[in-house]
mmCIF file of C-alpha atoms in Angstrom:
data_model
loop_
_atom_site.group_PDB
_atom_site.id
_atom_site.type_symbol
_atom_site.label_atom_id
_atom_site.label_comp_id
_atom_site.label_asym_id
_atom_site.label_seq_id
_atom_site.Cartn_x
_atom_site.Cartn_y
_atom_site.Cartn_z
ATOM 1 C CA MET A 193 4.697 -9.100 6.516
ATOM 2 C CA ALA A 194 2.047 -8.827 9.782
ATOM 3 C CA HIS A 195 4.202 -5.968 10.812
ATOM 4 C CA GLU A 196 4.015 -3.962 7.132
ATOM 5 C CA HIS A 197 0.354 -4.452 7.330
ATOM 6 C CA ARG A 198 0.125 -2.599 10.859
ATOM 7 C CA LEU A 199 1.635 0.474 9.412
ATOM 8 C CA ILE A 200 0.248 0.274 6.217
ATOM 9 C CA ARG A 201 -3.710 0.155 8.743
ATOM 10 C CA GLN A 202 -2.311 3.012 10.509
ATOM 11 C CA TYR A 203 -1.775 5.360 6.774
ATOM 12 C CA LEU A 204 -5.062 3.952 5.530
ATOM 13 C CA ASP A 205 -6.661 5.697 9.282
ATOM 14 C CA ASN A 206 -5.011 9.175 8.105
ATOM 15 C CA LEU A 207 -6.129 8.902 4.752
ATOM 16 C CA ALA A 208 -9.831 8.150 6.079
ATOM 17 C CA PHE A 209 -9.923 10.359 7.972
ATOM 18 C CA ALA A 210 -8.493 12.996 5.653
ATOM 19 C CA THR A 211 -11.405 11.985 2.907
ATOM 20 C CA GLU A 212 -14.120 12.563 5.552
ATOM 21 C CA ARG A 213 -12.628 16.143 6.001
ATOM 22 C CA LEU A 214 -12.923 16.341 2.415
ATOM 23 C CA GLU A 215 -16.175 14.911 1.859
ATOM 24 C CA HIS A 216 -17.518 17.587 4.249
ATOM 25 C CA GLY A 217 -15.642 21.023 2.659
ATOM 26 C CA GLU A 218 -12.775 21.186 4.502
ATOM 27 C CA ARG A 219 -9.300 20.953 2.741
ATOM 28 C CA PRO A 220 -6.299 18.684 4.479
ATOM 29 C CA PRO A 221 -2.523 20.051 3.068
ATOM 30 C CA LYS A 222 -0.676 19.611 0.320
ATOM 31 C CA GLU A 223 1.945 18.505 2.095
ATOM 32 C CA PHE A 224 -0.718 15.721 3.606
ATOM 33 C CA PHE A 225 -1.117 14.019 0.100
ATOM 34 C CA GLU A 226 2.233 14.608 -1.072
ATOM 35 C CA ASN A 227 3.020 12.077 1.702
ATOM 36 C CA VAL A 228 0.085 9.686 0.764
ATOM 37 C CA VAL A 229 1.700 9.653 -3.230
ATOM 38 C CA LEU A 230 5.567 9.009 -1.480
ATOM 39 C CA PHE A 231 4.134 6.325 1.278
ATOM 40 C CA ALA A 232 2.403 4.564 -1.547
ATOM 41 C CA ARG A 233 4.902 4.900 -4.009
ATOM 42 C CA GLU A 234 7.764 3.871 -1.347
ATOM 43 C CA PHE A 235 6.501 1.371 1.397
ATOM 44 C CA VAL A 236 3.265 -0.059 -0.183
ATOM 45 C CA ASP A 237 4.408 -0.395 -3.418
ATOM 46 C CA GLY A 238 8.348 -0.906 -3.816
ATOM 47 C CA TYR A 239 8.706 -2.610 -0.574
ATOM 48 C CA HIS A 240 5.939 -4.315 0.038
ATOM 49 C CA HIS A 241 4.785 -5.451 -2.796
ATOM 50 C CA PHE A 242 7.653 -5.637 -4.102
ATOM 51 C CA LYS A 243 8.725 -8.511 -1.920
ATOM 52 C CA GLU A 244 4.672 -9.679 -2.835
ATOM 53 C CA GLU A 245 5.288 -9.938 -6.472
ATOM 54 C CA HIS A 246 8.963 -10.617 -7.316
ATOM 55 C CA GLN A 247 9.579 -13.218 -3.754
ATOM 56 C CA MET A 248 6.498 -15.081 -2.553
ATOM 57 C CA PHE A 249 3.842 -15.261 -5.343
ATOM 58 C CA VAL A 250 6.925 -16.689 -7.599
ATOM 59 C CA MET A 251 8.003 -18.711 -4.873
ATOM 60 C CA LEU A 252 4.486 -19.699 -4.533
ATOM 61 C CA ALA A 253 3.713 -19.877 -8.214
ATOM 62 C CA GLN A 254 6.603 -22.351 -9.058
ATOM 63 C CA LYS A 255 5.360 -24.380 -6.292
ATOM 64 C CA VAL A 256 1.473 -25.349 -6.746
ATOM 65 C CA LYS A 257 1.890 -25.495 -10.577
ATOM 66 C CA GLY A 258 -0.722 -22.828 -11.726
ATOM 67 C CA ARG A 259 -3.714 -24.384 -8.606
ATOM 68 C CA ASN A 260 -3.189 -20.907 -7.723
ATOM 69 C CA ASP A 261 -2.353 -19.124 -10.560
ATOM 70 C CA ALA A 262 -6.272 -17.052 -10.343
ATOM 71 C CA ALA A 263 -5.584 -16.028 -6.305
ATOM 72 C CA ILE A 264 -2.566 -13.685 -7.535
ATOM 73 C CA GLU A 265 -3.676 -12.826 -10.852
ATOM 74 C CA VAL A 266 -6.418 -10.740 -8.272
ATOM 75 C CA LEU A 267 -3.434 -9.468 -6.242
ATOM 76 C CA ARG A 268 -1.537 -8.415 -8.783
ATOM 77 C CA TYR A 269 -4.842 -6.692 -10.359
ATOM 78 C CA GLN A 270 -5.125 -4.991 -7.152
ATOM 79 C CA HIS A 271 -1.508 -3.588 -7.274
ATOM 80 C CA GLU A 272 -1.472 -2.426 -11.088
ATOM 81 C CA ARG A 273 -5.342 -0.365 -10.027
ATOM 82 C CA GLY A 274 -3.671 0.436 -6.783
ATOM 83 C CA ARG A 275 -0.904 2.428 -8.788
ATOM 84 C CA ALA A 276 -3.254 4.038 -11.178
ATOM 85 C CA ILE A 277 -5.053 5.366 -8.215
ATOM 86 C CA ILE A 278 -1.801 7.002 -6.357
ATOM 87 C CA ASN A 279 -0.886 8.258 -10.185
ATOM 88 C CA ALA A 280 -3.931 10.041 -10.490
ATOM 89 C CA MET A 281 -3.639 11.545 -6.918
ATOM 90 C CA SER A 282 -0.183 12.820 -8.067
ATOM 91 C CA GLN A 283 -1.425 14.358 -10.641
ATOM 92 C CA ALA A 284 -4.315 15.985 -8.647
ATOM 93 C CA ILE A 285 -1.762 17.521 -6.323
ATOM 94 C CA PRO A 286 -0.967 20.940 -7.628
ATOM 95 C CA GLY A 287 -4.624 21.652 -8.917
ATOM 96 C CA TYR A 288 -5.508 20.555 -5.451
ATOM 97 C CA GLN A 289 -3.177 23.641 -4.115
ATOM 98 C CA SER A 290 -5.156 26.247 -6.380
ATOM 99 C CA GLY A 291 -8.321 25.414 -5.519
ATOM 100 C CA ASN A 292 -9.398 23.281 -8.702
ATOM 101 C CA GLU A 293 -12.385 22.031 -7.918
ATOM 102 C CA GLN A 294 -11.880 19.299 -10.933
ATOM 103 C CA ASP A 295 -8.795 18.591 -9.191
ATOM 104 C CA VAL A 296 -9.882 18.714 -5.288
ATOM 105 C CA LEU A 297 -13.247 16.372 -6.662
ATOM 106 C CA ALA A 298 -10.095 14.027 -8.126
ATOM 107 C CA MET A 299 -7.837 13.453 -4.642
ATOM 108 C CA LEU A 300 -11.763 13.110 -2.767
ATOM 109 C CA GLU A 301 -12.617 10.430 -5.045
ATOM 110 C CA ASN A 302 -8.901 8.938 -5.322
ATOM 111 C CA ALA A 303 -8.422 9.035 -1.756
ATOM 112 C CA ALA A 304 -11.718 7.183 -0.849
ATOM 113 C CA ALA A 305 -10.864 4.430 -3.972
ATOM 114 C CA PHE A 306 -7.429 3.964 -2.917
ATOM 115 C CA GLY A 307 -8.575 3.015 0.406
ATOM 116 C CA ALA A 308 -11.183 0.989 -0.070
ATOM 117 C CA LEU A 309 -9.314 -0.884 -2.686
ATOM 118 C CA LEU A 310 -5.246 -1.709 0.203
ATOM 119 C CA ARG A 311 -8.205 -2.167 3.185
ATOM 120 C CA GLN A 312 -9.825 -4.910 1.068
ATOM 121 C CA HIS A 313 -6.693 -6.588 -0.138
ATOM 122 C CA ILE A 314 -4.899 -6.597 3.225
ATOM 123 C CA ASN A 315 -7.684 -8.102 4.250
ATOM 124 C CA ARG A 316 -7.679 -11.153 1.755
ATOM 125 C CA GLU A 317 -3.576 -11.058 1.845
ATOM 126 C CA ASP A 318 -4.558 -11.717 6.269
ATOM 127 C CA SER A 319 -7.757 -13.357 5.738
ATOM 128 C CA VAL A 320 -7.147 -15.966 2.230
ATOM 129 C CA PHE A 321 -3.993 -15.681 0.776
ATOM 130 C CA TYR A 322 -0.807 -15.719 4.025
ATOM 131 C CA PRO A 323 -2.546 -18.573 5.477
ATOM 132 C CA MET A 324 -2.734 -20.426 1.978
ATOM 133 C CA ALA A 325 0.995 -19.478 1.219
ATOM 134 C CA ARG A 326 1.716 -20.984 4.783
ATOM 135 C CA LYS A 327 -0.345 -23.998 3.871
ATOM 136 C CA GLU A 328 1.377 -24.650 0.597
ATOM 137 C CA LEU A 329 5.032 -23.670 1.209
ATOM 138 C CA SER A 330 7.055 -25.926 3.418
ATOM 139 C CA LYS A 331 9.264 -24.898 5.878
ATOM 140 C CA GLU A 332 12.375 -24.602 4.483
ATOM 141 C CA ASP A 333 10.338 -22.256 1.913
ATOM 142 C CA GLN A 334 9.093 -20.503 4.292
ATOM 143 C CA GLU A 335 12.606 -19.789 5.895
ATOM 144 C CA ARG A 336 14.048 -19.384 1.865
ATOM 145 C CA LEU A 337 11.502 -16.911 1.569
ATOM 146 C CA GLY A 338 12.097 -14.939 4.806
ATOM 147 C CA GLU A 339 15.607 -14.936 3.476
ATOM 148 C CA GLU A 340 14.839 -13.242 0.355
ATOM 149 C CA PHE A 341 12.432 -10.634 1.912
ATOM 150 C CA LYS A 342 15.739 -10.044 4.735
ATOM 151 C CA ARG A 343 17.753 -8.833 1.516
ATOM 152 C CA ALA A 344 14.943 -6.868 -0.470
ATOM 153 C CA ASP A 345 15.159 -5.519 3.462
ATOM 154 C CA GLU A 346 18.657 -4.847 3.047
ATOM 155 C CA LYS A 347 18.310 -3.514 -0.819
ATOM 156 C CA ALA A 348 15.671 -0.947 0.763
ATOM 157 C CA GLY A 349 17.744 0.547 3.106
ATOM 158 C CA SER A 350 17.852 -0.058 6.634
ATOM 159 C CA ASP A 351 15.697 2.934 7.707
ATOM 160 C CA CYS A 352 12.914 2.119 5.163
ATOM 161 C CA PHE A 353 10.075 0.575 7.565
ATOM 162 C CA GLU A 354 11.417 3.509 10.301
ATOM 163 C CA ARG A 355 11.735 6.666 7.457
ATOM 164 C CA ASN A 356 7.481 5.609 6.871
ATOM 165 C CA GLU A 357 6.792 5.570 10.044
ATOM 166 C CA GLU A 358 7.799 8.545 10.889
ATOM 167 C CA ARG A 359 5.762 9.537 7.965
ATOM 168 C CA VAL A 360 3.132 8.153 9.117
ATOM 169 C CA MET A 361 3.060 9.809 12.089
ATOM 170 C CA LYS A 362 3.999 13.264 9.768
ATOM 171 C CA MET A 363 0.802 12.628 8.181
ATOM 172 C CA ALA A 364 -1.293 12.015 11.230
ATOM 173 C CA GLY A 365 0.412 15.276 12.723
ATOM 174 C CA LEU A 366 -0.886 17.703 8.865
ATOM 175 C CA LEU A 367 -4.655 16.191 9.928
ATOM 176 C CA HIS A 368 -4.546 17.479 13.697
ATOM 177 C CA ALA A 369 -3.127 20.668 13.080
#
């Protein structure tokens, strides 16, 4: 999961740069924000958060019998909040393209909100949740979870990580064109 967080951080760096450009009255291309939405839906939510919600959280909840429900619920809430923000960004893309000031402002506000939310979320996972999970799950549990992650990787397609890594590089190129 750490290598996934590295890629997501690169994505967030691109998003932060785009947000800064918007704050200065510059308009990154529509294609950039289309890729923001695609990456969030396919990689962040459909790949990374899927493994957390449907594999790690489930195993951990069973193992600790409710002791960490609050921590898990905070992370689930952040996942849901991120989905809502990405949906708002997706809805703003047509108006953003045509120069509608309300949609340009919505894009700026939602890009900033998503970036802040996801950075805070990753930091919480890295510093609190993952260490707690390593402590609570036995070596056998961790190996079983690793096998479940491999099955999820196969389901997502062998090129999911590489495809999204290319998307992040493309996004950087769109910002610097």
